[in-house]
Amino acid sequence: MKKCRWLLSLLWLFLSNVATAQNYSKVKGSVLTEAGNVLSGVTVTVTEPGIKKQVAATYTDDKGLFTLTQLSADRKYDFAFSYVGYETGFIRGYLVAAGENNSMLYRMKLSDAATSQEVVVTALGIKREEKSIGYAAQTIKQNAVTDAKTNNWVNALSGKVAGLNIQGAGAGPVGSSRITLRGESSLILDNNQALIVLDGVPVSRKITGINAGNNDMGVDFGSSVSDINPDDIEKITVLKGPGATALYGSRAAGGALIITTKSGLKGTKGVGITVNSNVSFEQVNRWPDYQFEYGEGRTDAYYSYGDSPDGVNTSKAAAAGRAWGPKFNGQLYYQYDPNTPDNLPTAATPWVPYKNYIKDFFKTGVTYSNTVTADANSESGAVRLSVTHLKNQFILPNGGFERINAALSVQQKVTNRFRISGKVNYTHKTSDNLPIAGYNNHTSMYFFILGTAPNIRPEWFMPRWVPGQEGIVQRKPFNPGPENPYVTFYDMINTIDKNGVIGSLSATYDFTDKLQFMLRSGLDLSHEFRTERFPYGMTSNPRGRYREQNIFSYESNTDALLSYSLGLGRKFSYKISGGANIMKTMYNFSGIYADNLAQPNIYQISNSADQPVADPVRSEKQINSLYGFGQLSYVDMIFLDVTGRNDWSSTLPVHNNSFFYPSVSTSVLLNELLSLPSFLSYVKLRGAWAQVGNDAGTYQTDKYYNRVLTNSFGNPAVLYNKDLKPEIRSSYEFGLDLRMFKNRLGLDIAVYADRSKNQILAVPLDPTSGYSSALLNAGLIQSKGVEISLNGRAVVKKNFSWNSIITWSTNRSYVKELAEGITNHVLYNYVDVVTIEARIGERMGNMYGRGFQRSPEGEIIYSSDGLPATVDPVIRKMGNAFADWRAGWLNEFNIHSFRISIQFDGQMGGSMFSHTNHKLNTLGKTKVTLPGRDEGIVGEGVVFDQVAGKYVPNTQRVSAMSYYDRYYALNNVETNIFNASYLKLREVRLEYTLPRKWISRIGMQQVHIAVYGRELFNITNFPAFDPDGGTLNNGSLTPGVEITQFPTTRNLGLNLTFKF
């Protein structure tokens, strides 16, 4: 017995020595998606480096885990991970240590073919599989904003996303825009704009301008959003509703655009160089319908420049700038003579029109853009550096801007469990002159309307100064009101020098395969120095002026997020996360103004004839937040998400500064659960409910004094409210995502309904109270809408394909409640002529004004003098500032090495009030004013017969000038408001990719040559320039009102791309 035991012991020792000699080790691992969800059934293959000999293979279990044994210690192996719908990935050269403590984590990326499982970047930059989200989100790739480049990349999004509305300001070369999703839910119009997030950093969309008067659009200096370089953008995820943005809390009511910038090469290791060069030319694409049959003057005065045998001077009197003068028949008149010392005529010359009397002031604008990018990739990281220089020359002389963008991105896997990422975007924007827009005598557009006529040539305003009095007395040969246009171009200067940085740094650590921690900090910082100078001799500033502004702003965001994911058995998996955010903002505006200069042509504050006026503004804000969210999945077919965020805001009173914003969403893959017809490739139902908010502005809850003069302060005009709350928006959303015929045809439908309460209202007060208005929470707005996206691969052949996308959306917002005793709230008021209002029981954005007096039968009432009666004193609804629906249609054709893309988009309904229409028509400068010029006009309508006691047809004939002056009067909104429907050919691009065999010999990988056009035509009944815009009012862009905007332009461009 003892002998047997001894033999067994010897055998055990022998086997142990053999095992030790083999020195095998164990490797454990976990496989997740990029979004952090477990993947079961992934094939894990192990090979020896170099010889590709397979050593071992296994599969991940229902928790995404795998274990491999029999791997020799102190040797390197290549691990391959493959799974249907995902890119095959590798961990190469993994050194297996002795023992059982070897572990690894691999995150798989979706393949391009896995269209039904696209990764979506959601709130807080969290990546999710598209099938798992229960709300509407749409991802658009970089080419959407670079195929037809614009000075502001935002404008390139028009018509590409259902529910997204982009409205331009028409205020200069920078091209600022208003960005809204799903209509209007707040009575503060600027609060309806979408949140913009760049690589996890919220970006300021604030547009600050210099305003010169009530009718002024000011100067469009742009914003941090417009300064983003489109060549650095990789993709943009549009989160349309509160269900998608609830994790942003009090900043999320308007939806969000989540921008991801490029991070370096993908795929094989190496270094790549890309050079992109672009040039575009822009010309005015649409003019008012000018008339060229009658020249300057009035009906009651024939033409003469100065006193002459023709009569007295009619050019500098009330006739100046009007086109009610004689008909162009080649007759002889004593006209302006630029060749005489006093410009008085010595002989009569033919009376003829000059049809380019407006157009010749404009030129072809040019924008040059050059980008150089270097990126590299290794097994453990990637780096990308890009530099872009953009130079714009505006369509008016001496206008434009330059911009330099530099972007650096670094991604590094320090260990298998620790990753860091850093991105920084730097912008330097300068301009020697940005034009003033709007309707006042400081602007060139004011001159084009009032200061010239069809018989006047642009060169007659040169030289712009009276000889010997340069910089003091302007040459104004005709209308003395508007400034000389060349003075507005070359002497009324608005400069900017801006530096901006947007950056983020994040670190992620995987404690285990299931537990992950992320820390991220981001900053949006900018400094601007601006100057404004007016010379002597200005109508409103006879002694000129000089102003300086320093603007410093920043926003910092720091997030910490802890996430835990696990499978529950073979069918359930979940992920829970909790985090915190600290947001701080600071805005510091410092202006100093010298509004009377002691000496001409010296633009310094020290040259002020009076005490300079200081204008400081400073504000700070902080929001502390805690948030959490959970994701539950059942057999990867049914998904449930719950989120919650609590904000503590410094702008709210201490006893009332905490608010909770929850959301719940779900999605169900019916094609996985049910047996459906074979043509249905993918069917997803989704639903979401959420509450988000709009925070109060700074310094609205306590008494703060306003600066009145330098070192002088007074009470604020608005009464503060110690109990102010944020606006709350509750939203319900349901959606259906269908993909049919093997993903050849896709249909996405979203239906939503919102309730926005606690609206922040400025309610008017009795002036004897010392305040003009008081802030309070009141009101309820209900919104509903539908969004539809239809996409299809209509043709798929070897050398030809046709892809098409159609988007359509509609939204209605109704005012259900306001404050007690208040039935209407004015959102915007243009000189007491037209207002945009919120009235109880009516649609948000209705426009109100006065119109014709009408008889009981609806006929226009005329006075006894034969002119339309003065406008009806009763204010009535004239239209609505927002469209009934919008649509877009994008087509892309690939033919061999050619790619052709064509985009149409437009809107139906909506209204636009046009100040330009009013002025041009009352001055007789459009074709609509031609009828009745010679014979007079008998207006169609009725006059009240006092004897008969009833209305009878009008028979009184009046001059055309008198008739149209009354008919298109400014306060007659009825004749100056128009349907804002339009259809645009928004973009066309033709691109050719050179064959690889042509370019490989010279070390190139790709060469693309493209030509493109943008805003090529616009079909609309709007008589001015573009109904797809609004009015820039300092930091806000108001839709529905056009105040002599700059003309819209068509762009034609050439783009070259070289990849090495």
CSV table of C-alpha atoms in Angstrom, one decimal, residues 545-922:
chain,number,residue,atom,x,y,z
A,545,ARG,CA,-17.1,109.4,-34.0
A,546,TYR,CA,-14.8,106.7,-32.9
A,547,ARG,CA,-15.6,103.7,-30.7
A,548,GLU,CA,-13.7,100.7,-29.2
A,549,GLN,CA,-15.1,97.5,-27.8
A,550,ASN,CA,-13.3,94.7,-25.9
A,551,ILE,CA,-15.3,91.6,-25.5
A,552,PHE,CA,-14.1,88.6,-23.5
A,553,SER,CA,-16.2,85.6,-22.9
A,554,TYR,CA,-15.7,82.0,-21.8
A,555,GLU,CA,-17.6,78.9,-20.9
A,556,SER,CA,-16.1,76.0,-19.1
A,557,ASN,CA,-17.7,72.6,-18.6
A,558,THR,CA,-16.3,69.8,-16.5
A,559,ASP,CA,-17.9,66.3,-16.5
A,560,ALA,CA,-17.2,63.2,-14.4
A,561,LEU,CA,-19.1,60.0,-15.4
A,562,LEU,CA,-19.0,56.5,-13.9
A,563,SER,CA,-20.6,53.7,-15.9
A,564,TYR,CA,-21.3,50.0,-15.1
A,565,SER,CA,-22.5,47.4,-17.6
A,566,LEU,CA,-23.4,43.8,-17.1
A,567,GLY,CA,-25.5,41.0,-18.6
A,568,LEU,CA,-28.3,39.5,-16.7
A,569,GLY,CA,-28.5,35.9,-17.7
A,570,ARG,CA,-28.6,35.1,-21.4
A,571,LYS,CA,-31.3,37.6,-22.4
A,572,PHE,CA,-31.0,40.8,-20.4
A,573,SER,CA,-28.1,43.4,-20.3
A,574,TYR,CA,-28.0,46.7,-18.6
A,575,LYS,CA,-25.8,49.8,-18.2
A,576,ILE,CA,-26.1,52.4,-15.5
A,577,SER,CA,-24.2,55.6,-15.3
A,578,GLY,CA,-23.9,58.5,-12.9
A,579,GLY,CA,-22.1,61.8,-13.3
A,580,ALA,CA,-21.7,65.5,-12.5
A,581,ASN,CA,-21.2,68.7,-14.4
A,582,ILE,CA,-20.0,72.1,-13.4
A,583,MET,CA,-20.7,74.8,-16.0
A,584,LYS,CA,-19.3,78.4,-15.6
A,585,THR,CA,-19.8,81.3,-18.0
A,586,MET,CA,-18.4,84.8,-18.0
A,587,TYR,CA,-19.1,87.7,-20.4
A,588,ASN,CA,-17.2,90.9,-20.1
A,589,PHE,CA,-18.1,93.7,-22.5
A,590,SER,CA,-16.1,97.0,-22.3
A,591,GLY,CA,-16.9,99.8,-24.7
A,592,ILE,CA,-15.6,103.3,-24.8
A,593,TYR,CA,-17.1,105.9,-27.1
A,594,ALA,CA,-15.8,109.2,-28.5
A,595,ASP,CA,-18.9,110.5,-30.3
A,596,ASN,CA,-17.6,113.9,-31.2
A,597,LEU,CA,-14.0,114.2,-32.6
A,598,ALA,CA,-11.9,117.2,-31.9
A,599,GLN,CA,-10.0,116.9,-35.1
A,600,PRO,CA,-11.1,115.2,-38.4
A,601,ASN,CA,-9.5,112.0,-39.6
A,602,ILE,CA,-7.8,111.1,-36.2
A,603,TYR,CA,-9.5,108.0,-34.8
A,604,GLN,CA,-8.4,107.8,-31.2
A,605,ILE,CA,-10.3,108.0,-28.0
A,606,SER,CA,-7.9,110.8,-26.9
A,607,ASN,CA,-9.2,112.8,-29.9
A,608,SER,CA,-12.7,113.1,-28.3
A,609,ALA,CA,-14.0,116.6,-28.0
A,610,ASP,CA,-16.1,115.6,-25.0
A,611,GLN,CA,-15.6,113.3,-22.1
A,612,PRO,CA,-15.5,109.7,-23.5
A,613,VAL,CA,-18.4,107.5,-22.5
A,614,ALA,CA,-17.6,104.2,-21.0
A,615,ASP,CA,-20.1,101.3,-21.4
A,616,PRO,CA,-19.1,98.2,-19.3
A,617,VAL,CA,-21.2,95.1,-19.1
A,618,ARG,CA,-20.3,92.1,-17.1
A,619,SER,CA,-22.2,88.9,-16.3
A,620,GLU,CA,-21.3,85.5,-14.7
A,621,LYS,CA,-23.3,82.4,-14.3
A,622,GLN,CA,-22.8,78.9,-12.9
A,623,ILE,CA,-24.8,75.7,-13.0
A,624,ASN,CA,-24.0,72.7,-10.9
A,625,SER,CA,-25.5,69.4,-12.0
A,626,LEU,CA,-25.9,65.8,-11.1
A,627,TYR,CA,-27.2,63.3,-13.6
A,628,GLY,CA,-27.7,59.6,-14.2
A,629,PHE,CA,-29.1,57.3,-16.8
A,630,GLY,CA,-29.8,53.6,-17.2
A,631,GLN,CA,-30.1,51.4,-20.3
A,632,LEU,CA,-31.8,48.0,-20.3
A,633,SER,CA,-31.8,45.6,-23.2
A,634,TYR,CA,-33.8,42.4,-23.7
A,635,VAL,CA,-32.3,40.0,-26.2
A,636,ASP,CA,-30.9,43.0,-28.1
A,637,MET,CA,-34.4,43.6,-29.5
A,638,ILE,CA,-36.2,45.7,-26.8
A,639,PHE,CA,-34.5,48.7,-25.2
A,640,LEU,CA,-35.4,51.0,-22.4
A,641,ASP,CA,-33.6,54.2,-21.3
A,642,VAL,CA,-34.2,56.3,-18.2
A,643,THR,CA,-32.4,59.5,-17.6
A,644,GLY,CA,-32.5,62.2,-14.9
A,645,ARG,CA,-30.6,65.5,-14.4
A,646,ASN,CA,-30.8,68.0,-11.5
A,647,ASP,CA,-29.5,71.5,-12.1
A,648,TRP,CA,-28.7,74.1,-9.5
A,649,SER,CA,-28.5,77.5,-11.3
A,650,SER,CA,-26.9,80.7,-10.0
A,651,THR,CA,-29.4,82.8,-11.9
A,652,LEU,CA,-32.3,81.6,-9.9
A,653,PRO,CA,-33.1,82.4,-6.2
A,654,VAL,CA,-31.5,80.3,-3.7
A,655,HIS,CA,-34.7,78.9,-2.4
A,656,ASN,CA,-35.9,78.0,-5.9
A,657,ASN,CA,-32.8,77.1,-7.8
A,658,SER,CA,-33.0,73.3,-8.0
A,659,PHE,CA,-34.8,71.7,-10.9
A,660,PHE,CA,-35.0,68.1,-12.0
A,661,TYR,CA,-35.3,67.0,-15.7
A,662,PRO,CA,-36.2,63.4,-16.4
A,663,SER,CA,-36.7,61.4,-19.5
A,664,VAL,CA,-37.9,57.9,-20.5
A,665,SER,CA,-37.5,56.3,-24.0
A,666,THR,CA,-37.9,52.9,-25.5
A,667,SER,CA,-37.3,51.2,-28.9
A,668,VAL,CA,-38.5,47.8,-30.1
A,669,LEU,CA,-37.2,45.9,-33.1
A,670,LEU,CA,-40.3,44.3,-34.6
A,671,ASN,CA,-38.4,42.6,-37.3
A,672,GLU,CA,-36.5,40.6,-34.7
A,673,LEU,CA,-39.5,39.8,-32.5
A,674,LEU,CA,-42.1,39.0,-35.2
A,675,SER,CA,-42.3,37.1,-38.4
A,676,LEU,CA,-42.7,39.9,-41.0
A,677,PRO,CA,-42.9,39.9,-44.7
A,678,SER,CA,-39.5,39.4,-46.3
A,679,PHE,CA,-39.4,42.8,-47.9
A,680,LEU,CA,-39.2,44.4,-44.5
A,681,SER,CA,-35.5,44.4,-43.6
A,682,TYR,CA,-35.8,46.5,-40.4
A,683,VAL,CA,-38.8,47.8,-38.4
A,684,LYS,CA,-38.3,49.8,-35.2
A,685,LEU,CA,-40.9,51.4,-33.1
A,686,ARG,CA,-39.8,54.1,-30.6
A,687,GLY,CA,-41.3,56.4,-28.0
A,688,ALA,CA,-40.0,59.0,-25.6
A,689,TRP,CA,-41.1,61.4,-22.9
A,690,ALA,CA,-39.0,64.1,-21.4
A,691,GLN,CA,-38.8,67.3,-19.5
A,692,VAL,CA,-36.2,70.0,-20.2
A,693,GLY,CA,-35.9,73.7,-19.5
A,694,ASN,CA,-34.8,77.2,-20.4
A,695,ASP,CA,-32.9,78.9,-17.7
A,696,ALA,CA,-33.5,82.5,-16.6
A,697,GLY,CA,-31.1,85.2,-17.7
A,698,THR,CA,-28.5,86.7,-15.4
A,699,TYR,CA,-29.4,89.3,-12.8
A,700,GLN,CA,-33.2,88.9,-13.1
A,701,THR,CA,-34.0,87.9,-9.5
A,702,ASP,CA,-32.6,90.8,-7.5
A,703,LYS,CA,-32.1,94.6,-7.8
A,704,TYR,CA,-29.1,95.6,-9.9
A,705,TYR,CA,-28.5,99.2,-11.0
A,706,ASN,CA,-28.0,100.0,-14.7
A,707,ARG,CA,-25.3,102.4,-16.0
A,708,VAL,CA,-26.9,105.6,-17.4
A,709,LEU,CA,-23.8,107.7,-18.0
A,710,THR,CA,-20.1,107.2,-17.2
A,711,ASN,CA,-19.9,106.7,-13.4
A,712,SER,CA,-23.7,107.3,-13.2
A,713,PHE,CA,-26.3,104.6,-12.4
A,714,GLY,CA,-30.1,104.3,-12.2
A,715,ASN,CA,-32.8,101.8,-11.4
A,716,PRO,CA,-33.4,99.0,-13.9
A,717,ALA,CA,-36.3,99.4,-16.3
A,718,VAL,CA,-37.5,95.8,-15.6
A,719,LEU,CA,-38.7,94.8,-12.1
A,720,TYR,CA,-36.8,91.8,-10.8
A,721,ASN,CA,-38.5,88.7,-9.5
A,722,LYS,CA,-37.1,86.8,-6.5
A,723,ASP,CA,-39.3,83.7,-7.3
A,724,LEU,CA,-38.4,83.3,-10.9
A,725,LYS,CA,-38.3,79.7,-12.3
A,726,PRO,CA,-36.9,78.3,-15.5
A,727,GLU,CA,-39.2,77.5,-18.4
A,728,ILE,CA,-40.2,73.8,-18.5
A,729,ARG,CA,-40.9,71.9,-21.7
A,730,SER,CA,-42.5,68.5,-21.6
A,731,SER,CA,-42.4,66.4,-24.7
A,732,TYR,CA,-44.0,63.2,-26.0
A,733,GLU,CA,-42.6,61.6,-29.2
A,734,PHE,CA,-43.4,58.5,-31.2
A,735,GLY,CA,-41.6,57.2,-34.2
A,736,LEU,CA,-41.4,54.5,-36.8
A,737,ASP,CA,-38.2,53.5,-38.7
A,738,LEU,CA,-38.8,51.2,-41.7
A,739,ARG,CA,-36.1,49.8,-44.0
A,740,MET,CA,-37.3,47.7,-46.9
A,741,PHE,CA,-36.0,45.6,-49.8
A,742,LYS,CA,-32.7,44.8,-48.2
A,743,ASN,CA,-32.2,48.3,-47.0
A,744,ARG,CA,-32.8,49.8,-50.4
A,745,LEU,CA,-35.7,52.0,-49.1
A,746,GLY,CA,-36.0,53.6,-45.8
A,747,LEU,CA,-38.8,55.6,-44.1
A,748,ASP,CA,-38.6,57.4,-40.8
A,749,ILE,CA,-41.6,59.1,-39.3
A,750,ALA,CA,-41.7,61.1,-36.0
A,751,VAL,CA,-44.7,62.6,-34.4
A,752,TYR,CA,-44.4,64.8,-31.3
A,753,ALA,CA,-46.4,67.0,-28.9
A,754,ASP,CA,-44.9,69.5,-26.5
A,755,ARG,CA,-46.1,71.6,-23.6
A,756,SER,CA,-44.0,74.6,-22.5
A,757,LYS,CA,-45.0,76.2,-19.2
A,758,ASN,CA,-43.5,78.8,-16.8
A,759,GLN,CA,-42.8,81.1,-19.7
A,760,ILE,CA,-40.7,84.1,-18.6
A,761,LEU,CA,-42.8,87.1,-19.5
A,762,ALA,CA,-42.0,90.8,-19.2
A,763,VAL,CA,-45.4,92.1,-18.3
A,764,PRO,CA,-46.0,95.9,-18.8
A,765,LEU,CA,-46.4,98.1,-15.7
A,766,ASP,CA,-47.8,101.5,-15.0
A,767,PRO,CA,-44.8,103.9,-15.6
A,768,THR,CA,-45.6,105.6,-12.3
A,769,SER,CA,-44.2,102.5,-10.6
A,770,GLY,CA,-40.7,103.4,-11.8
A,771,TYR,CA,-40.5,100.3,-14.0
A,772,SER,CA,-41.6,99.6,-17.6
A,773,SER,CA,-42.3,95.9,-17.0
A,774,ALA,CA,-42.0,93.1,-14.5
A,775,LEU,CA,-40.7,89.6,-15.0
A,776,LEU,CA,-42.8,86.7,-14.0
A,777,ASN,CA,-43.5,83.0,-14.8
A,778,ALA,CA,-46.7,82.5,-16.7
A,779,GLY,CA,-48.1,81.1,-19.8
A,780,LEU,CA,-48.4,77.8,-21.7
A,781,ILE,CA,-47.5,77.0,-25.3
A,782,GLN,CA,-48.5,73.8,-26.9
A,783,SER,CA,-46.6,72.5,-30.0
A,784,LYS,CA,-47.1,69.6,-32.2
A,785,GLY,CA,-45.5,68.4,-35.4
A,786,VAL,CA,-44.6,65.7,-37.8
A,787,GLU,CA,-41.2,64.9,-39.4
A,788,ILE,CA,-40.7,62.5,-42.3
A,789,SER,CA,-37.5,61.3,-44.0
A,790,LEU,CA,-37.6,59.0,-47.0
A,791,ASN,CA,-34.3,57.6,-48.4
A,792,GLY,CA,-33.7,55.2,-51.1
A,793,ARG,CA,-31.0,53.6,-53.2
A,794,ALA,CA,-33.0,53.9,-56.4
A,795,VAL,CA,-30.4,52.3,-58.7
A,796,VAL,CA,-27.4,50.2,-57.7
A,797,LYS,CA,-25.3,49.0,-60.6
A,798,LYS,CA,-21.6,48.2,-61.0
A,799,ASN,CA,-20.8,51.7,-62.4
A,800,PHE,CA,-23.9,53.6,-61.6
A,801,SER,CA,-25.9,54.3,-58.5
A,802,TRP,CA,-28.6,56.8,-57.5
A,803,ASN,CA,-29.3,57.6,-53.9
A,804,SER,CA,-32.1,60.0,-52.9
A,805,ILE,CA,-33.3,61.6,-49.7
A,806,ILE,CA,-36.5,63.5,-49.2
A,807,THR,CA,-37.3,65.3,-45.9
A,808,TRP,CA,-40.5,67.0,-44.9
A,809,SER,CA,-41.6,68.6,-41.6
A,810,THR,CA,-44.4,70.7,-40.2
A,811,ASN,CA,-44.9,72.4,-36.8
A,812,ARG,CA,-47.6,74.3,-35.1
A,813,SER,CA,-47.3,76.1,-31.8
A,814,TYR,CA,-50.3,77.6,-30.0
A,815,VAL,CA,-50.5,80.0,-27.1
A,816,LYS,CA,-52.8,78.6,-24.5
A,817,GLU,CA,-52.1,80.8,-21.5
A,818,LEU,CA,-50.4,84.0,-20.6
A,819,ALA,CA,-50.3,86.0,-17.3
A,820,GLU,CA,-53.5,86.8,-15.5
A,821,GLY,CA,-55.1,89.8,-17.3
A,822,ILE,CA,-52.7,89.6,-20.3
A,823,THR,CA,-54.2,88.4,-23.6
A,824,ASN,CA,-51.2,89.1,-25.8
A,825,HIS,CA,-47.4,89.4,-25.6
A,826,VAL,CA,-45.3,91.2,-28.2
A,827,LEU,CA,-42.3,89.1,-29.3
A,828,TYR,CA,-41.0,91.8,-31.8
A,829,ASN,CA,-42.1,95.3,-32.7
A,830,TYR,CA,-40.9,97.1,-35.8
A,831,VAL,CA,-41.4,100.8,-35.3
A,832,ASP,CA,-45.0,100.3,-34.2
A,833,VAL,CA,-45.9,99.2,-37.7
A,834,VAL,CA,-45.8,95.4,-37.6
A,835,THR,CA,-45.5,93.2,-34.6
A,836,ILE,CA,-44.9,89.5,-34.0
A,837,GLU,CA,-47.1,88.4,-31.1
A,838,ALA,CA,-48.3,85.6,-28.9
A,839,ARG,CA,-52.0,85.9,-28.3
A,840,ILE,CA,-54.1,83.5,-26.3
A,841,GLY,CA,-55.8,80.9,-28.5
A,842,GLU,CA,-53.7,81.8,-31.6
A,843,ARG,CA,-50.7,80.4,-33.3
A,844,MET,CA,-47.3,81.4,-32.1
A,845,GLY,CA,-45.7,84.0,-34.4
A,846,ASN,CA,-48.8,85.6,-35.8
A,847,MET,CA,-48.0,89.0,-37.3
A,848,TYR,CA,-50.3,92.0,-36.7
A,849,GLY,CA,-50.6,95.4,-38.3
A,850,ARG,CA,-53.0,97.8,-40.0
A,851,GLY,CA,-54.4,97.6,-43.5
A,852,PHE,CA,-56.9,99.2,-45.8
A,853,GLN,CA,-60.2,100.4,-44.5
A,854,ARG,CA,-62.8,98.2,-46.2
A,855,SER,CA,-66.5,98.3,-46.8
A,856,PRO,CA,-68.9,95.6,-45.4
A,857,GLU,CA,-68.4,93.8,-48.7
A,858,GLY,CA,-64.6,93.9,-48.3
A,859,GLU,CA,-63.9,96.6,-50.9
A,860,ILE,CA,-61.1,99.1,-50.3
A,861,ILE,CA,-62.5,102.4,-49.1
A,862,TYR,CA,-61.2,105.6,-50.8
A,863,SER,CA,-61.3,109.2,-49.7
A,864,SER,CA,-63.0,111.9,-51.6
A,865,ASP,CA,-59.5,112.9,-53.0
A,866,GLY,CA,-59.4,109.6,-54.9
A,867,LEU,CA,-56.7,108.1,-52.7
A,868,PRO,CA,-57.0,105.1,-50.4
A,869,ALA,CA,-58.3,106.2,-47.1
A,870,THR,CA,-55.8,106.3,-44.2
A,871,VAL,CA,-55.2,102.8,-42.8
A,872,ASP,CA,-57.8,101.2,-40.6
A,873,PRO,CA,-57.1,102.0,-37.0
A,874,VAL,CA,-58.0,98.4,-36.0
A,875,ILE,CA,-55.0,96.2,-35.8
A,876,ARG,CA,-55.5,92.8,-37.3
A,877,LYS,CA,-53.7,89.6,-38.1
A,878,MET,CA,-51.6,89.8,-41.3
A,879,GLY,CA,-49.8,86.5,-41.4
A,880,ASN,CA,-47.4,84.3,-39.5
A,881,ALA,CA,-43.6,84.5,-39.3
A,882,PHE,CA,-43.2,80.7,-39.5
A,883,ALA,CA,-43.7,78.4,-42.5
A,884,ASP,CA,-46.5,75.9,-42.7
A,885,TRP,CA,-44.1,73.2,-43.8
A,886,ARG,CA,-40.6,72.7,-45.2
A,887,ALA,CA,-39.1,70.1,-47.5
A,888,GLY,CA,-35.8,69.1,-49.0
A,889,TRP,CA,-34.8,66.7,-51.8
A,890,LEU,CA,-31.2,65.6,-52.1
A,891,ASN,CA,-30.0,63.3,-55.0
A,892,GLU,CA,-26.6,61.8,-55.5
A,893,PHE,CA,-25.4,60.0,-58.6
A,894,ASN,CA,-22.2,58.0,-58.9
A,895,ILE,CA,-21.2,57.2,-62.5
A,896,HIS,CA,-17.8,55.5,-62.8
A,897,SER,CA,-15.4,58.1,-61.3
A,898,PHE,CA,-18.0,60.9,-61.2
A,899,ARG,CA,-20.2,62.0,-58.3
A,900,ILE,CA,-23.1,64.4,-58.9
A,901,SER,CA,-25.2,65.8,-56.1
A,902,ILE,CA,-28.3,68.0,-56.5
A,903,GLN,CA,-30.4,69.5,-53.7
A,904,PHE,CA,-33.7,71.3,-53.8
A,905,ASP,CA,-35.4,72.6,-50.8
A,906,GLY,CA,-38.2,75.1,-50.0
A,907,GLN,CA,-41.0,76.0,-47.7
A,908,MET,CA,-44.8,76.6,-48.0
A,909,GLY,CA,-46.5,79.4,-46.2
A,910,GLY,CA,-45.2,81.8,-43.7
A,911,SER,CA,-45.2,85.6,-44.1
A,912,MET,CA,-42.5,88.2,-44.5
A,913,PHE,CA,-42.9,92.0,-44.0
A,914,SER,CA,-40.7,93.9,-46.5
A,915,HIS,CA,-39.5,97.4,-45.7
A,916,THR,CA,-37.6,97.4,-49.0
A,917,ASN,CA,-40.9,96.8,-50.9
A,918,HIS,CA,-42.5,99.8,-49.1
A,919,LYS,CA,-39.6,102.2,-50.0
A,920,LEU,CA,-39.0,101.2,-53.6
A,921,ASN,CA,-42.7,101.4,-54.4
A,922,THR,CA,-43.4,104.7,-52.8
